[in-house]
XYZ file of C-alpha atoms in Angstrom:
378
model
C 35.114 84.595 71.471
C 34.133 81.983 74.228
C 37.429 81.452 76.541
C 38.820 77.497 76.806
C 40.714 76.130 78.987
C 42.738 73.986 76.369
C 45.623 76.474 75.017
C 47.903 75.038 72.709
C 50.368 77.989 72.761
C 51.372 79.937 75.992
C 53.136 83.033 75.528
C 54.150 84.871 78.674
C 56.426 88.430 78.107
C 58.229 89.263 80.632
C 61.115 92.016 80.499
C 61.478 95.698 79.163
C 62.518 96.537 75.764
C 65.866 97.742 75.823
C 66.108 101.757 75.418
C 69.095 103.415 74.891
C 70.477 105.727 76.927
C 69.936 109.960 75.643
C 73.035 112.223 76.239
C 71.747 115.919 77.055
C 73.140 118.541 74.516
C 72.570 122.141 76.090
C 73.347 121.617 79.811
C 75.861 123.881 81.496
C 77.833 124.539 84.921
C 78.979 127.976 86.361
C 81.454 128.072 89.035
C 82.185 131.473 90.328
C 81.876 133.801 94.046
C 78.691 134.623 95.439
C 78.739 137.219 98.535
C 75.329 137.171 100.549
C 74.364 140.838 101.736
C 75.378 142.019 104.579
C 72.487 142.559 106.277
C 69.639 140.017 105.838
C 71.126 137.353 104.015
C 68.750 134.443 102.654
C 68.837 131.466 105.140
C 68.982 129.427 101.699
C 72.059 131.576 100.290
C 74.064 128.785 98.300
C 76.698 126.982 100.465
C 80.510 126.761 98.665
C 80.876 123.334 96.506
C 77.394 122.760 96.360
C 75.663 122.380 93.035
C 72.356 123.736 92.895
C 70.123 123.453 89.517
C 68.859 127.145 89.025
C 65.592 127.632 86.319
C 64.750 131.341 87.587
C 67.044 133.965 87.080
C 65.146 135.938 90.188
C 66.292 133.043 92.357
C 69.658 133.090 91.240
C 70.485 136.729 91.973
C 68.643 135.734 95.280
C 70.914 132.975 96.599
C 73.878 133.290 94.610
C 74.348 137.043 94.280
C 77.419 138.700 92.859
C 79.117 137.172 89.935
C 78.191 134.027 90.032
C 74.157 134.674 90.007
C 74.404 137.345 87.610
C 76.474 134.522 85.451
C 73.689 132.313 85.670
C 70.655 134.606 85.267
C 72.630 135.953 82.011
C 72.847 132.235 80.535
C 69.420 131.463 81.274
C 67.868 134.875 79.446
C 69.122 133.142 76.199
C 67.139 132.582 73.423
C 67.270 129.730 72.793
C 68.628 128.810 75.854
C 70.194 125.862 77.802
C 68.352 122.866 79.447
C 69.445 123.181 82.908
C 71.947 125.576 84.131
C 74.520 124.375 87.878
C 75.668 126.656 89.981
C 79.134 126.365 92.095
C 79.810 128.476 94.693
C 83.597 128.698 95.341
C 84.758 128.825 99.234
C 87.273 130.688 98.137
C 87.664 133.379 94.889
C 91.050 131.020 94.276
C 90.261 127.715 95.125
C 88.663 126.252 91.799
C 90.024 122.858 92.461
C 87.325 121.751 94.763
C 84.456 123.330 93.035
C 85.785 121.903 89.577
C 86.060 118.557 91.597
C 81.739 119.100 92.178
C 80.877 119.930 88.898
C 82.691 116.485 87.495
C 79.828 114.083 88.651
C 77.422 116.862 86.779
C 75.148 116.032 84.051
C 76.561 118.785 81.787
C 78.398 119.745 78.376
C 79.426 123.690 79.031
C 81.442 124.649 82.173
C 82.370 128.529 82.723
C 83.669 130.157 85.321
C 81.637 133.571 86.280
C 83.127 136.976 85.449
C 86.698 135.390 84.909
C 88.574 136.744 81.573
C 91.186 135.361 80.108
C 94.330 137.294 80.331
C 98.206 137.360 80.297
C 100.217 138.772 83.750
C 103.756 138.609 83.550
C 105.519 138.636 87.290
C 108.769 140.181 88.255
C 111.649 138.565 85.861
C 108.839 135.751 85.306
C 107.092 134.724 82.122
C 103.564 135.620 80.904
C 101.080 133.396 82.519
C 97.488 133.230 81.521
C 94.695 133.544 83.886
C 94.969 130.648 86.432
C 90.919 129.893 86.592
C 91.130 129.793 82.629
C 93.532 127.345 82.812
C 91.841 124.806 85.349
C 89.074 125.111 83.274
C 90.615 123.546 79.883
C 92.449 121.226 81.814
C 88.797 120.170 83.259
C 87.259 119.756 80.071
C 90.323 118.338 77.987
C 90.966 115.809 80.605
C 89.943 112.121 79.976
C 86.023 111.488 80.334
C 83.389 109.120 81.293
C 80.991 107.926 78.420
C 79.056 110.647 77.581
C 80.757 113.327 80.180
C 82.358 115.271 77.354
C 82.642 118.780 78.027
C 83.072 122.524 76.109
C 84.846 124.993 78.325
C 83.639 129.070 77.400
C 86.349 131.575 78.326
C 86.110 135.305 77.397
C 89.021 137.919 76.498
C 89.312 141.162 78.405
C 87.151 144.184 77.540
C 88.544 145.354 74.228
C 91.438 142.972 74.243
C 92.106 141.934 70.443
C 95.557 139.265 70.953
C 94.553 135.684 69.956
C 98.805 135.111 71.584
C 96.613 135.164 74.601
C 95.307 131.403 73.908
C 98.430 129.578 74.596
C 99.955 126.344 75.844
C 97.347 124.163 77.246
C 94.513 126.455 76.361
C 95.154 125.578 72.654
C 92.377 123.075 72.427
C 88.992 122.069 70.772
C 87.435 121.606 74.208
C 87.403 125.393 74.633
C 85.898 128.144 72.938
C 87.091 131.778 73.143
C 85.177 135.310 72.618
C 86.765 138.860 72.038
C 84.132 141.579 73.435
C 83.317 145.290 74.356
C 81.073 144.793 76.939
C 80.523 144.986 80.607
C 78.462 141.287 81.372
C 79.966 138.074 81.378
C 80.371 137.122 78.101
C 81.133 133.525 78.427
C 78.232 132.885 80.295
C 76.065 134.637 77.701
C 77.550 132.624 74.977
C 77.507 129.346 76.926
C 73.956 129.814 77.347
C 73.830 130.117 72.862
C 75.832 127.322 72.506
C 73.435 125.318 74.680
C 70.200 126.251 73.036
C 71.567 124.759 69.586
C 71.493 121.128 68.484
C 75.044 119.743 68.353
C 75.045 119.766 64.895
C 74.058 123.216 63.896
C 76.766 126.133 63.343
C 77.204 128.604 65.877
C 78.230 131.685 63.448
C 75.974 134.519 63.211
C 73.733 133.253 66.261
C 72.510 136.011 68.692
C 73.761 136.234 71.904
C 71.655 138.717 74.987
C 74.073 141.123 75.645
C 74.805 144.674 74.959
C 78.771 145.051 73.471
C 80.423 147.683 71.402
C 81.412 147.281 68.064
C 84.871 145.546 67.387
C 87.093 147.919 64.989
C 88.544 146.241 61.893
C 91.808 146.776 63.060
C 91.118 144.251 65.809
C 89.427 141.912 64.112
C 92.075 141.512 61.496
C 94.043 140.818 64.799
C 91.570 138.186 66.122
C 90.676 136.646 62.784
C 93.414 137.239 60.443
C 93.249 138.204 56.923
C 90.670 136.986 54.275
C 90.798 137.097 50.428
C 88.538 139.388 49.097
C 86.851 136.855 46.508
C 87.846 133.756 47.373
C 88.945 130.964 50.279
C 86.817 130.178 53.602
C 87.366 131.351 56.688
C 91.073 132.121 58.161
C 90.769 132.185 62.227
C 93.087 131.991 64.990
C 91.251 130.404 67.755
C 89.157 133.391 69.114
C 85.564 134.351 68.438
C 84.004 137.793 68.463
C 80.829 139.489 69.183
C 79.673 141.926 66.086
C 76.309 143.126 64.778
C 76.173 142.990 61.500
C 74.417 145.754 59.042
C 72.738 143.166 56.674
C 70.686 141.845 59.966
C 67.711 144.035 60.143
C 67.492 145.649 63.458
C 70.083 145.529 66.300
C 71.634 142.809 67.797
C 74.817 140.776 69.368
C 75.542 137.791 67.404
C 78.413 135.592 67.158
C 80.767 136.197 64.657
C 82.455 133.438 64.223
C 82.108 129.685 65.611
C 85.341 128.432 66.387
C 87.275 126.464 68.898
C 90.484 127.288 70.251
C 92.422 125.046 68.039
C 92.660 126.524 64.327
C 94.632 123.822 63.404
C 92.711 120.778 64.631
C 88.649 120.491 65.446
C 87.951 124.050 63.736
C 84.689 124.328 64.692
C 82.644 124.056 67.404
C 79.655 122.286 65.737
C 82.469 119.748 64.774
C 83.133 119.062 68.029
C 79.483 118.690 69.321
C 78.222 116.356 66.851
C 81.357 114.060 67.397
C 80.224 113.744 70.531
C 76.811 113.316 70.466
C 77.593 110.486 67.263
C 79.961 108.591 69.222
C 77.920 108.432 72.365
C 74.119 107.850 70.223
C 76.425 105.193 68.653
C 78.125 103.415 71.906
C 74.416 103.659 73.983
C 72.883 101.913 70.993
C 75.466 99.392 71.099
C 75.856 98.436 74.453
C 73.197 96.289 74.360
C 75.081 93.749 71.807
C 77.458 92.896 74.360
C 76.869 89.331 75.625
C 74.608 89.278 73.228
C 75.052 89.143 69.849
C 77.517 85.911 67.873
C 80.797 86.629 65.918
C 78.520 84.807 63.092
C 76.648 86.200 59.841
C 73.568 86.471 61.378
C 75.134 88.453 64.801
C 77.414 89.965 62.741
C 74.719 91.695 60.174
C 72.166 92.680 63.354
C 75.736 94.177 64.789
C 75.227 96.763 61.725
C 71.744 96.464 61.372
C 72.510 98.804 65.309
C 74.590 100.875 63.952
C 71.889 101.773 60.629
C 69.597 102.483 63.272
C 71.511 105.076 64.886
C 72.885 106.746 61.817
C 70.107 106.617 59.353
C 67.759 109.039 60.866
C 70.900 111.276 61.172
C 71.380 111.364 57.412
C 67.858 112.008 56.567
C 67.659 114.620 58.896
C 70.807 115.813 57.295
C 73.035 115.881 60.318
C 75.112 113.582 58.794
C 75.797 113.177 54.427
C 76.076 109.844 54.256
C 77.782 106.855 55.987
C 79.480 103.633 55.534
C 79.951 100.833 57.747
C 82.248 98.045 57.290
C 82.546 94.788 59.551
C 85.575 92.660 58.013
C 84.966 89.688 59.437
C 81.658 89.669 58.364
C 83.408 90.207 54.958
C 84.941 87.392 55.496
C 82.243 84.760 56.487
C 80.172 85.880 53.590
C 83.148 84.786 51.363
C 82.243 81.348 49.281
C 85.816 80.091 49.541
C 88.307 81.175 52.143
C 91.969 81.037 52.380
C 93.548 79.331 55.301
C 95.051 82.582 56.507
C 91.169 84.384 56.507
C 89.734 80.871 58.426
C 92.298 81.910 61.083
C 91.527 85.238 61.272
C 87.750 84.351 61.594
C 88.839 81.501 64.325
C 90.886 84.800 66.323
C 88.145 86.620 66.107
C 85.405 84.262 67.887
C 88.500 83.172 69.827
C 89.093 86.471 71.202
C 85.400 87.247 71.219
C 86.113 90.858 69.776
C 84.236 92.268 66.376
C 86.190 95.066 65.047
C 83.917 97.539 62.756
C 84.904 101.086 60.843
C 82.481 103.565 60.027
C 82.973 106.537 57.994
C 80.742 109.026 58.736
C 80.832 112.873 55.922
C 79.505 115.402 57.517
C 78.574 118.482 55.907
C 79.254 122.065 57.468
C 77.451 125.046 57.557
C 78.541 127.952 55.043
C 80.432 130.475 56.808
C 81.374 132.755 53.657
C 79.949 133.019 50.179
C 82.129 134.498 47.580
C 80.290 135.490 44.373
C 81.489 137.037 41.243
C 78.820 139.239 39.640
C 79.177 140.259 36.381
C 76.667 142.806 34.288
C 76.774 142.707 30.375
């Protein structure tokens, strides 16, 4: 078609369509000593409190060797594994502070600290005190965060220690996972490194883990897990996780046997925990953009959850999520035909204040963790 140089309608776009900003899942940071050899050491060894992305487990023995590159090589030979794996070298093997300070600005959802278990020591005519690096590191993830910054500490027991009394005080929380083992790697990076290769939402029980471990007796685990009906009622748990490799899985293999946090009686599970996360922040980086923009009116009000559908409808036909509700009462309100005087003045606070208040209810569905079935021959 000929051009002409009458138009009658000018359209000029301008701008970028808003995007909303993607939280990582399966990122993690290691903080632990690395000792460079004593004779030829790398001109690039790692320098103390600073973070260095590793991808090659080669490179990480290389630069970083001792505990804190073998930590890191052992995450990253998951399968699946995590995104992107930070290394932090301490300056000293006691001074976490500063290195925890580092790994705050990080981009990541898993902190461990290398070859560190968790453990009780009781001084002279003291009490028992856990492991001091243990402790930093649920007070680092349990402490307040920025948008999307949530965190998952990953602590392991000693070798062969069965005593869930060992998770105590401020380590009783949702932010950390613990692991009972019988082997001579670092656990906690190991299962980091699982944790990280999963989606938020799926269940961590029963998912293999790269590292060689003895089996736990059942005398133990009855410590660890507590007792279980024989036929009926879910899982009992006190807080600690275990490494086992079960007979009904052909061949050999680690896997973990449980997938809980260290609070039995709050946030059970870790997938719990995840997803929460990842919901609330999907949900606030979708919303963001309605500030300044969108009216305390019908029409702002009903684009308001016309965000939040968009966010939480592909989650519940991906089944992430069962279903979900979302109510707006003011919107309520306005889309009443006759109003009391009392609702007109909470409608007039509302644009007053220039604050929408909205409650969703999200159901979602765990993953079986025990099937109990009665089998009966005639």
């Amino acid at each position: 078609m000929p051009d002409t140089p009458v138009r009658y309608v000018r359209v000029k776009t301008e701008g970028v369509p808003f995007a909303p900003a993607v939280r990582a899942y399966g990122n993690i940071a290691i903080i632990g000593v690395a000792n460079p050899p004593t004779t030829n050491p790398p001109a690039d060894f790692l320098a103390p409190n600073t973070p260095k992305l590793f991808t090659d487990v080669n490179e990480a023995r290389r630069i970083a060797s001792g505990p804190l590159g073998d930590a890191i090589a052992t995450a990253l030979v998951q399968e699946p594994g995590p995104s992107e794996v930070w290394g932090v070298r301490l300056a000293q093997s006691n001074a976490h502070d500063d290195a925890f300070t580092k790994v705050g600005p990080l981009n990541v959802q898993l902190v461990v600290v290398a070859d560190t278990d968790l453990a009780l020591s009781t001084p002279t005519g003291g009490q028992p005190t856990p492991t001091a690096a243990i402790v930093k590191l649920a007070e680092h993830v349990s402490a307040p965060a920025a948008d999307g910054m949530e965190r998952i500490g990953v602590a392991m027991l000693a070798k062969g220690a069965a005593d869930p009394a060992v998770v105590t005080g401020s380590l009783v929380t949702e932010r950390m996972v613990y692991v009972a083992h019988k082997s001579d790697e670092d656990v906690a990076a190991a299962v980091a490194g699982t944790i990280a290769g999963y989606e938020p939402h799926v269940s961590l029980l029963l998912k293999k883990v790269k590292v060689s471990s003895e089996p736990i007796s059942a005398q133990d685990l009855v410590k660890l897990n507590g007792s279980e009906a024989a036929n009926t009622g879910g899982p009992a748990g006190k807080g600690v996780n275990w490494l086992v490799d079960p007979p009904l899985i052909p061949g050999a293999g680690i896997y973990l046997g449980e997938g809980y946090t260290g609070d039995p009686g709050g946030k059970k599970y870790i997938d719990i925990v995840r997803t929460i996360d990842d919901v609330t922040f999907r949900l606030k980086a979708r919303l963001i953009g309605t500030i300044g923009n969108l009216r305390i009116s019908r029409s702002g009000l009903r684009g308001l959850v016309a965000e939040m559908e968009t966010v939480l409808e592909p989650l519940r036909r991906t089944e992430v999520i069962e279903e979900y509700e979302i109510v707006v009462p003011i919107l309520a309100l306005l889309d009443k035909p006759q109003r009391t005087p009392l609702e007109d003045k909470l409608i007039q606070a509302a644009q007053t204040d220039r604050a929408a208040e909205a409650m969703v209810r999200v159901d979602y569905a765990g993953a079986i963790h025990r099937i109990n079935i009665t089998l009966k021959f005639d």
